[in-house]
Amino acid sequence: PWVNFLMNDEFFSMISNTGGGLAYYKDPSVYRLLRYRYYNVPYDRPGRYIYIKDHKSGKYWSGTWAPVMTKGGEYKCRVGMAYQIICCIYNSIKTEITYFIPSDRRLEIWDLKVTNLSKKPRSISTFSYAEFAFWGAIRDDDLDNCPNISRQKFKNGAILHFSYNDLGTRMDDMEFEMYYGFHTSNTKPAGFNGDRDKFIGNYRDERNPLVVEKGKSTNYCKGSGYPIGCLEHKLNLKPGETKRVVYQTGFAWDEKESNKISKKYKSTQAVDRAFAELKKDWRNRFDMFNVKTPDRNFNAEVNSFVQYQAAVNLITFRPVATWRTGGSGTVMGFRNSTQDQLGMMHAFPDKSREMIIRILGAMHNNGAASHSFNPFSKQLGHIGVYDDHNWIALAVTDYLKHTGDMAFLDKKVAYCNNGNKGTVLEHLLKAQDYAWRMRGAHGLMQTGLADWNDSLNPGDKRSESVFTTLLYAASTRVLIELLQFLNKKTLKAKLEKRYREIRKITNKIAWDGRWYKRLFKTDGEILGSKSTKREGTIFLEPQPWSIISGVATDEKAKLALEWAEKKLATPHGHKVMDRPSTVYDKSIGSVGIYLPGIKENGAVFSHASSWMIYAEALLGRGDRAMKYYRRMAFTTKNRISDLYEVEPYASCQFVAAKPFHIPGRGRNSWNTGTSPWLALATMQGIIGCRPDYDGLIMNPSIPEKWAGFDLTRVFRGIKYDIKVINRQRISHGVKEIAVNGKIIKGCKIPFDASDIGKTVRVQVVMGN
Ligand code: GLC
């Protein structure tokens, strides 16, 4: 399945190209409303189906193509920004279903329009289908209890499913709560079906349900069994006539609330208004960064789907995907969610602020971070993955630069271990000091259980990670900038000293002559060096990070990236290491459990690969940055979608590389740190538009052949219309910037609060 996501602030759905997928309120491990059978064959069952039954011919089909999968006819799925439209034409009946979640209710709207395209009157029935889950992801597996606690009724045109969810885990901490799921519509149904097995019938499945085949509802809805919401509507359509049924499927705390929640969207005007608002809201947010370059594909991608995926990851904090069931109670990853803040902060600053507070809430008062956590239940994962705490400064400083909300630094947030509070700035400084304490024998950062690369987990906690060291340096550098802006001289001097020291040690002992090494084990073995006897003479991660952190000298930076290209390039991006493991070897971790060329074992790990684009852009080499971007870009996947398999409109976690037997096959789409980094690499890297504390930097790194480009960027309430002129046809270099006709110094457009609400014209002339 190719999926998309629907969402508001607290209600989320994954929806495939044929309506499949789950829906949940807040936390998919606790409040799962619609079930998705992950291990199912056929794939992508169940879904939000609407069956059409033509009473005269006896034929039936589904308005989402699957599950009936009728041959012939027409099928089209439109993947929108937080909406999905599926259209079918069969037997001269056209259906169009728009799925979305309005901003203010815990429900999905399925807006069905049925048109009679034939010249004769038609009499049809529609049957909707929503399969309810038993709330808790683990509870849903408890088939001993679940069907026996399932209560149901049909009342006022709505099917209600209500049953207990166990919030405890054992006999001695039982705690039951009842939740309500509802499925209703805006017009009175002609019939209803509440029991899945009675609806489907024996030895059948979703493709040929007995009720649809017979064209007659069971009108059975009494509980005990597998609950569904299925409403039948009888529609008599004159030639050319269109009729509309709007369904609401949602989550409530009690019966009364379910009526209240579904009521508003029984009005089609309210539905139309909510849909128009949703589209407008997304459009407005994307309009905050809209670029027009000579490369149409690049524009289309960056102005929509690159931003969209990053936004989806930011808003949903990505606990579910086609390959991630959302069953684990710890729904947020410290490093993952922190990076998710980086890409779309300009368009969702409030969301980002809320997420950063959640993330800070997973920090301990000694500066350590819980690797994963649940902001609702407060459940915490382990600590000891020592890259984690090093990411947070990047997100917070980025937030400050985007918003200018410096007061955020004084906001108090509780530490997760003792409930004591510290300011945001204190959290950052504690993480910094903790990192400094966690150095190993050479003075580099200890790995702990693992670093960014989950599978390099040698269990040798005191081994040293060059990646984490470079990440530490990057995060120290942004803190230095912040302290400079805050005029905190002593603190700044302390961190500058640390930065210099780490830079020196790294270049001295982690430089391998042509690239940076990867990991120093305590037994003396070094990974990622030309002298490494086994897997990985070169690993990707340290090479771009040597530039992002500013640790590499000019010459080393170029060498590192060139060798990364030489040794790791594939048509789909850069592999994460050159020689994959062939067997599991505990002394370097679990990387060898993967097939060679898969996942961290030598695939193109898209997340790390996107760092290469950013690093090349930081070096000012726009042609290379663009070349690497094109290898990863979605539109290039459209042409090879039978090979690539996953969505050609979202990045995936990895693309298999040789020696795997299907190089180019993508896996694990949507939930990937690739998305914020692709957004950064394109918007802040190639286009070169970066916020700073006191202004907006314009310093592009573009392909030489571009004669220039136009950019609209809304920054802290000011709309900048930016025109970049590249007469000399160079990649990098700003000769002159004029703001409203006045030449400024350097390439930072100073922020001027008196321009808020206005449009500022900027002309950037590139030149040496
Ligand atoms: C997965 C993890 C992420 C990790 C990456 C590389 O995507 O979610 O945290 O950094 O793999 O191992």
PDB file of C-alpha atoms in Angstrom, residues 451-666:
ATOM      1  CA  ASP A 451      24.950   6.251  18.478  1.00  0.00           C
ATOM      2  CA  TRP A 452      22.720   7.450  15.627  1.00  0.00           C
ATOM      3  CA  ASN A 453      23.387   4.098  13.991  1.00  0.00           C
ATOM      4  CA  ASP A 454      21.221   1.781  16.083  1.00  0.00           C
ATOM      5  CA  SER A 455      22.934  -1.304  14.750  1.00  0.00           C
ATOM      6  CA  LEU A 456      26.486  -0.396  15.636  1.00  0.00           C
ATOM      7  CA  ASN A 457      25.906  -1.405  19.229  1.00  0.00           C
ATOM      8  CA  PRO A 458      28.989  -3.272  20.330  1.00  0.00           C
ATOM      9  CA  GLY A 459      27.916  -3.418  23.954  1.00  0.00           C
ATOM     10  CA  ASP A 460      31.307  -1.855  24.548  1.00  0.00           C
ATOM     11  CA  LYS A 461      29.773   1.201  26.185  1.00  0.00           C
ATOM     12  CA  ARG A 462      33.068   2.973  26.574  1.00  0.00           C
ATOM     13  CA  SER A 463      33.940   2.638  22.922  1.00  0.00           C
ATOM     14  CA  GLU A 464      34.186   6.049  21.273  1.00  0.00           C
ATOM     15  CA  SER A 465      31.970   7.246  18.487  1.00  0.00           C
ATOM     16  CA  VAL A 466      33.316   9.713  15.963  1.00  0.00           C
ATOM     17  CA  PHE A 467      29.754  10.432  14.880  1.00  0.00           C
ATOM     18  CA  THR A 468      28.620  11.390  18.383  1.00  0.00           C
ATOM     19  CA  THR A 469      31.758  13.453  18.771  1.00  0.00           C
ATOM     20  CA  LEU A 470      30.949  15.441  15.637  1.00  0.00           C
ATOM     21  CA  LEU A 471      27.330  15.808  16.686  1.00  0.00           C
ATOM     22  CA  TYR A 472      28.548  17.064  20.050  1.00  0.00           C
ATOM     23  CA  ALA A 473      30.738  19.593  18.249  1.00  0.00           C
ATOM     24  CA  ALA A 474      27.823  20.764  16.106  1.00  0.00           C
ATOM     25  CA  SER A 475      25.641  21.182  19.118  1.00  0.00           C
ATOM     26  CA  THR A 476      28.372  22.983  21.032  1.00  0.00           C
ATOM     27  CA  ARG A 477      28.801  25.349  18.126  1.00  0.00           C
ATOM     28  CA  VAL A 478      25.138  26.356  18.107  1.00  0.00           C
ATOM     29  CA  LEU A 479      25.275  26.863  21.869  1.00  0.00           C
ATOM     30  CA  ILE A 480      28.290  29.133  21.470  1.00  0.00           C
ATOM     31  CA  GLU A 481      26.337  31.229  18.968  1.00  0.00           C
ATOM     32  CA  LEU A 482      23.438  31.415  21.402  1.00  0.00           C
ATOM     33  CA  LEU A 483      25.650  32.434  24.329  1.00  0.00           C
ATOM     34  CA  GLN A 484      27.233  35.053  22.120  1.00  0.00           C
ATOM     35  CA  PHE A 485      23.789  36.449  21.326  1.00  0.00           C
ATOM     36  CA  LEU A 486      22.867  36.361  25.020  1.00  0.00           C
ATOM     37  CA  ASN A 487      26.186  37.987  25.851  1.00  0.00           C
ATOM     38  CA  LYS A 488      27.082  35.296  28.404  1.00  0.00           C
ATOM     39  CA  LYS A 489      30.837  35.628  28.097  1.00  0.00           C
ATOM     40  CA  THR A 490      32.179  33.194  30.685  1.00  0.00           C
ATOM     41  CA  LEU A 491      29.954  30.350  29.664  1.00  0.00           C
ATOM     42  CA  LYS A 492      30.714  31.024  26.051  1.00  0.00           C
ATOM     43  CA  ALA A 493      34.460  30.943  26.684  1.00  0.00           C
ATOM     44  CA  LYS A 494      34.083  27.612  28.491  1.00  0.00           C
ATOM     45  CA  LEU A 495      32.289  26.042  25.527  1.00  0.00           C
ATOM     46  CA  GLU A 496      34.678  27.558  23.022  1.00  0.00           C
ATOM     47  CA  LYS A 497      37.496  25.854  24.833  1.00  0.00           C
ATOM     48  CA  ARG A 498      35.671  22.536  24.657  1.00  0.00           C
ATOM     49  CA  TYR A 499      34.917  23.030  20.981  1.00  0.00           C
ATOM     50  CA  ARG A 500      38.549  23.784  20.154  1.00  0.00           C
ATOM     51  CA  GLU A 501      39.707  20.766  22.091  1.00  0.00           C
ATOM     52  CA  ILE A 502      37.273  18.382  20.471  1.00  0.00           C
ATOM     53  CA  ARG A 503      38.085  19.742  17.035  1.00  0.00           C
ATOM     54  CA  LYS A 504      41.773  19.218  17.637  1.00  0.00           C
ATOM     55  CA  ILE A 505      41.473  15.678  18.991  1.00  0.00           C
ATOM     56  CA  THR A 506      39.085  14.618  16.254  1.00  0.00           C
ATOM     57  CA  ASN A 507      41.306  15.860  13.484  1.00  0.00           C
ATOM     58  CA  LYS A 508      44.304  14.288  15.129  1.00  0.00           C
ATOM     59  CA  ILE A 509      43.089  10.827  15.918  1.00  0.00           C
ATOM     60  CA  ALA A 510      39.884  10.298  13.939  1.00  0.00           C
ATOM     61  CA  TRP A 511      41.240  11.428  10.565  1.00  0.00           C
ATOM     62  CA  ASP A 512      42.216   8.431   8.515  1.00  0.00           C
ATOM     63  CA  GLY A 513      44.139  10.199   5.762  1.00  0.00           C
ATOM     64  CA  ARG A 514      41.210  10.453   3.330  1.00  0.00           C
ATOM     65  CA  TRP A 515      38.130  10.338   5.522  1.00  0.00           C
ATOM     66  CA  TYR A 516      37.057  10.259   9.157  1.00  0.00           C
ATOM     67  CA  LYS A 517      37.036   7.007  11.089  1.00  0.00           C
ATOM     68  CA  ARG A 518      33.850   5.746  12.678  1.00  0.00           C
ATOM     69  CA  LEU A 519      34.322   4.044  16.027  1.00  0.00           C
ATOM     70  CA  PHE A 520      37.145   3.279  18.461  1.00  0.00           C
ATOM     71  CA  LYS A 521      36.566   0.115  20.445  1.00  0.00           C
ATOM     72  CA  THR A 522      38.153  -0.348  23.840  1.00  0.00           C
ATOM     73  CA  ASP A 523      39.959  -3.465  22.609  1.00  0.00           C
ATOM     74  CA  GLY A 524      41.870  -1.263  20.179  1.00  0.00           C
ATOM     75  CA  GLU A 525      39.934  -2.148  17.030  1.00  0.00           C
ATOM     76  CA  ILE A 526      38.919   0.789  14.847  1.00  0.00           C
ATOM     77  CA  LEU A 527      35.901   0.752  12.539  1.00  0.00           C
ATOM     78  CA  GLY A 528      35.770   2.803   9.387  1.00  0.00           C
ATOM     79  CA  SER A 529      39.455   2.976   8.652  1.00  0.00           C
ATOM     80  CA  LYS A 530      41.446   1.782   5.656  1.00  0.00           C
ATOM     81  CA  SER A 531      43.193  -0.548   8.051  1.00  0.00           C
ATOM     82  CA  THR A 532      39.912  -2.077   9.246  1.00  0.00           C
ATOM     83  CA  LYS A 533      40.124  -5.774   8.559  1.00  0.00           C
ATOM     84  CA  ARG A 534      36.423  -6.414   8.274  1.00  0.00           C
ATOM     85  CA  GLU A 535      33.231  -4.536   7.397  1.00  0.00           C
ATOM     86  CA  GLY A 536      33.210  -0.823   6.842  1.00  0.00           C
ATOM     87  CA  THR A 537      36.546   0.681   5.856  1.00  0.00           C
ATOM     88  CA  ILE A 538      34.504   3.848   5.412  1.00  0.00           C
ATOM     89  CA  PHE A 539      31.214   4.812   7.032  1.00  0.00           C
ATOM     90  CA  LEU A 540      29.097   7.645   5.731  1.00  0.00           C
ATOM     91  CA  GLU A 541      27.921   9.401   8.902  1.00  0.00           C
ATOM     92  CA  PRO A 542      31.128  11.131  10.039  1.00  0.00           C
ATOM     93  CA  GLN A 543      31.933  12.534   6.595  1.00  0.00           C
ATOM     94  CA  PRO A 544      29.033  15.008   6.245  1.00  0.00           C
ATOM     95  CA  TRP A 545      29.006  15.660   9.983  1.00  0.00           C
ATOM     96  CA  SER A 546      32.631  16.744   9.885  1.00  0.00           C
ATOM     97  CA  ILE A 547      31.291  19.653   7.806  1.00  0.00           C
ATOM     98  CA  ILE A 548      27.995  20.246   9.605  1.00  0.00           C
ATOM     99  CA  SER A 549      30.000  20.534  12.843  1.00  0.00           C
ATOM    100  CA  GLY A 550      32.689  22.739  11.361  1.00  0.00           C
ATOM    101  CA  VAL A 551      35.333  20.301  12.609  1.00  0.00           C
ATOM    102  CA  ALA A 552      36.893  19.462   9.256  1.00  0.00           C
ATOM    103  CA  THR A 553      39.410  21.854   7.806  1.00  0.00           C
ATOM    104  CA  ASP A 554      38.737  22.930   4.243  1.00  0.00           C
ATOM    105  CA  GLU A 555      40.974  20.333   2.722  1.00  0.00           C
ATOM    106  CA  LYS A 556      39.756  17.502   4.938  1.00  0.00           C
ATOM    107  CA  ALA A 557      36.141  18.449   4.279  1.00  0.00           C
ATOM    108  CA  LYS A 558      36.597  18.130   0.541  1.00  0.00           C
ATOM    109  CA  LEU A 559      38.551  14.903   0.786  1.00  0.00           C
ATOM    110  CA  ALA A 560      36.037  13.318   3.131  1.00  0.00           C
ATOM    111  CA  LEU A 561      33.107  14.098   0.841  1.00  0.00           C
ATOM    112  CA  GLU A 562      34.972  13.060  -2.270  1.00  0.00           C
ATOM    113  CA  TRP A 563      35.909   9.718  -0.797  1.00  0.00           C
ATOM    114  CA  ALA A 564      32.403   9.202   0.478  1.00  0.00           C
ATOM    115  CA  GLU A 565      31.216   9.718  -3.089  1.00  0.00           C
ATOM    116  CA  LYS A 566      33.885   7.427  -4.499  1.00  0.00           C
ATOM    117  CA  LYS A 567      33.242   4.584  -2.110  1.00  0.00           C
ATOM    118  CA  LEU A 568      29.582   4.908  -1.202  1.00  0.00           C
ATOM    119  CA  ALA A 569      27.643   6.409  -4.124  1.00  0.00           C
ATOM    120  CA  THR A 570      24.757   4.491  -5.691  1.00  0.00           C
ATOM    121  CA  PRO A 571      22.059   5.708  -8.117  1.00  0.00           C
ATOM    122  CA  HIS A 572      19.730   6.182  -5.097  1.00  0.00           C
ATOM    123  CA  GLY A 573      22.000   7.959  -2.665  1.00  0.00           C
ATOM    124  CA  HIS A 574      24.992   7.090  -0.516  1.00  0.00           C
ATOM    125  CA  LYS A 575      25.391   3.774   1.231  1.00  0.00           C
ATOM    126  CA  VAL A 576      25.978   3.938   4.941  1.00  0.00           C
ATOM    127  CA  MET A 577      29.174   1.856   4.733  1.00  0.00           C
ATOM    128  CA  ASP A 578      31.240   0.253   2.053  1.00  0.00           C
ATOM    129  CA  ARG A 579      31.599  -3.377   3.133  1.00  0.00           C
ATOM    130  CA  PRO A 580      28.569  -4.948   4.776  1.00  0.00           C
ATOM    131  CA  SER A 581      28.804  -7.638   7.442  1.00  0.00           C
ATOM    132  CA  THR A 582      28.084 -11.166   6.354  1.00  0.00           C
ATOM    133  CA  VAL A 583      27.578 -12.639   9.800  1.00  0.00           C
ATOM    134  CA  TYR A 584      26.374 -11.511  13.177  1.00  0.00           C
ATOM    135  CA  ASP A 585      29.299 -10.513  15.329  1.00  0.00           C
ATOM    136  CA  LYS A 586      28.390  -9.319  18.767  1.00  0.00           C
ATOM    137  CA  SER A 587      31.639  -7.411  19.118  1.00  0.00           C
ATOM    138  CA  ILE A 588      30.385  -4.707  16.725  1.00  0.00           C
ATOM    139  CA  GLY A 589      26.683  -5.140  17.368  1.00  0.00           C
ATOM    140  CA  SER A 590      23.584  -6.270  15.566  1.00  0.00           C
ATOM    141  CA  VAL A 591      24.424  -4.858  12.144  1.00  0.00           C
ATOM    142  CA  GLY A 592      25.295  -8.316  10.825  1.00  0.00           C
ATOM    143  CA  ILE A 593      21.810  -9.706  11.468  1.00  0.00           C
ATOM    144  CA  TYR A 594      20.636  -7.794   8.384  1.00  0.00           C
ATOM    145  CA  LEU A 595      21.218  -9.072   4.923  1.00  0.00           C
ATOM    146  CA  PRO A 596      24.187  -7.386   3.278  1.00  0.00           C
ATOM    147  CA  GLY A 597      22.936  -4.253   1.524  1.00  0.00           C
ATOM    148  CA  ILE A 598      19.872  -3.881   3.759  1.00  0.00           C
ATOM    149  CA  LYS A 599      19.198  -1.358   6.562  1.00  0.00           C
ATOM    150  CA  GLU A 600      22.281  -0.205   8.469  1.00  0.00           C
ATOM    151  CA  ASN A 601      24.207  -3.084   6.911  1.00  0.00           C
ATOM    152  CA  GLY A 602      25.287  -1.143   3.862  1.00  0.00           C
ATOM    153  CA  ALA A 603      21.999   0.077   2.360  1.00  0.00           C
ATOM    154  CA  VAL A 604      21.426   3.629   1.252  1.00  0.00           C
ATOM    155  CA  PHE A 605      20.188   4.722   4.659  1.00  0.00           C
ATOM    156  CA  SER A 606      18.286   7.724   3.380  1.00  0.00           C
ATOM    157  CA  HIS A 607      18.614   9.745   6.562  1.00  0.00           C
ATOM    158  CA  ALA A 608      22.416   9.646   6.472  1.00  0.00           C
ATOM    159  CA  SER A 609      22.387  10.067   2.726  1.00  0.00           C
ATOM    160  CA  SER A 610      20.470  13.339   3.014  1.00  0.00           C
ATOM    161  CA  TRP A 611      23.279  14.713   5.211  1.00  0.00           C
ATOM    162  CA  MET A 612      25.532  14.535   2.157  1.00  0.00           C
ATOM    163  CA  ILE A 613      23.307  16.987   0.286  1.00  0.00           C
ATOM    164  CA  TYR A 614      23.343  19.382   3.194  1.00  0.00           C
ATOM    165  CA  ALA A 615      27.111  19.110   3.673  1.00  0.00           C
ATOM    166  CA  GLU A 616      27.817  19.782  -0.015  1.00  0.00           C
ATOM    167  CA  ALA A 617      25.524  22.795   0.136  1.00  0.00           C
ATOM    168  CA  LEU A 618      27.353  24.075   3.226  1.00  0.00           C
ATOM    169  CA  LEU A 619      30.594  23.777   1.287  1.00  0.00           C
ATOM    170  CA  GLY A 620      28.995  25.839  -1.451  1.00  0.00           C
ATOM    171  CA  ARG A 621      29.078  23.091  -4.043  1.00  0.00           C
ATOM    172  CA  GLY A 622      25.604  23.424  -5.457  1.00  0.00           C
ATOM    173  CA  ASP A 623      26.024  21.107  -8.417  1.00  0.00           C
ATOM    174  CA  ARG A 624      27.040  18.246  -6.211  1.00  0.00           C
ATOM    175  CA  ALA A 625      24.318  19.003  -3.698  1.00  0.00           C
ATOM    176  CA  MET A 626      21.748  18.938  -6.487  1.00  0.00           C
ATOM    177  CA  LYS A 627      23.174  15.792  -8.029  1.00  0.00           C
ATOM    178  CA  TYR A 628      22.880  13.994  -4.708  1.00  0.00           C
ATOM    179  CA  TYR A 629      19.435  15.402  -4.115  1.00  0.00           C
ATOM    180  CA  ARG A 630      18.238  14.150  -7.501  1.00  0.00           C
ATOM    181  CA  ARG A 631      19.331  10.618  -6.660  1.00  0.00           C
ATOM    182  CA  MET A 632      17.026  10.649  -3.663  1.00  0.00           C
ATOM    183  CA  ALA A 633      14.197  12.800  -5.011  1.00  0.00           C
ATOM    184  CA  PHE A 634      10.690  11.354  -5.104  1.00  0.00           C
ATOM    185  CA  THR A 635       9.947  12.219  -8.719  1.00  0.00           C
ATOM    186  CA  THR A 636      12.854  10.107  -9.878  1.00  0.00           C
ATOM    187  CA  LYS A 637      11.231   7.158  -8.103  1.00  0.00           C
ATOM    188  CA  ASN A 638       8.020   7.529 -10.044  1.00  0.00           C
ATOM    189  CA  ARG A 639       9.776   6.122 -13.062  1.00  0.00           C
ATOM    190  CA  ILE A 640      10.985   3.042 -11.213  1.00  0.00           C
ATOM    191  CA  SER A 641       8.064   2.455  -8.913  1.00  0.00           C
ATOM    192  CA  ASP A 642       7.845  -1.269  -9.671  1.00  0.00           C
ATOM    193  CA  LEU A 643      11.392  -1.608  -8.419  1.00  0.00           C
ATOM    194  CA  TYR A 644      11.188   0.978  -5.655  1.00  0.00           C
ATOM    195  CA  GLU A 645       7.822  -0.336  -4.383  1.00  0.00           C
ATOM    196  CA  VAL A 646       7.209   2.262  -1.678  1.00  0.00           C
ATOM    197  CA  GLU A 647       5.511   5.634  -2.236  1.00  0.00           C
ATOM    198  CA  PRO A 648       7.167   7.852  -4.858  1.00  0.00           C
ATOM    199  CA  TYR A 649       6.030  10.879  -2.842  1.00  0.00           C
ATOM    200  CA  ALA A 650       7.697  10.245   0.514  1.00  0.00           C
ATOM    201  CA  SER A 651      11.182   9.199   1.560  1.00  0.00           C
ATOM    202  CA  CYS A 652      11.769   5.819   3.034  1.00  0.00           C
ATOM    203  CA  GLN A 653      14.194   4.675   5.690  1.00  0.00           C
ATOM    204  CA  PHE A 654      16.470   2.807   3.302  1.00  0.00           C
ATOM    205  CA  VAL A 655      16.956   1.763  -0.293  1.00  0.00           C
ATOM    206  CA  ALA A 656      18.627  -1.595  -0.743  1.00  0.00           C
ATOM    207  CA  ALA A 657      22.084  -1.603  -2.286  1.00  0.00           C
ATOM    208  CA  LYS A 658      24.308  -4.254  -3.810  1.00  0.00           C
ATOM    209  CA  PRO A 659      25.121  -6.981  -2.895  1.00  0.00           C
ATOM    210  CA  PHE A 660      21.445  -7.266  -1.988  1.00  0.00           C
ATOM    211  CA  HIS A 661      19.719  -8.950  -4.906  1.00  0.00           C
ATOM    212  CA  ILE A 662      17.204  -6.118  -5.497  1.00  0.00           C
ATOM    213  CA  PRO A 663      19.252  -2.922  -5.351  1.00  0.00           C
ATOM    214  CA  GLY A 664      16.923   0.070  -5.572  1.00  0.00           C
ATOM    215  CA  ARG A 665      14.050  -1.448  -3.597  1.00  0.00           C
ATOM    216  CA  GLY A 666      12.790   0.956  -0.942  1.00  0.00           C
TER     217      GLY A 666
END
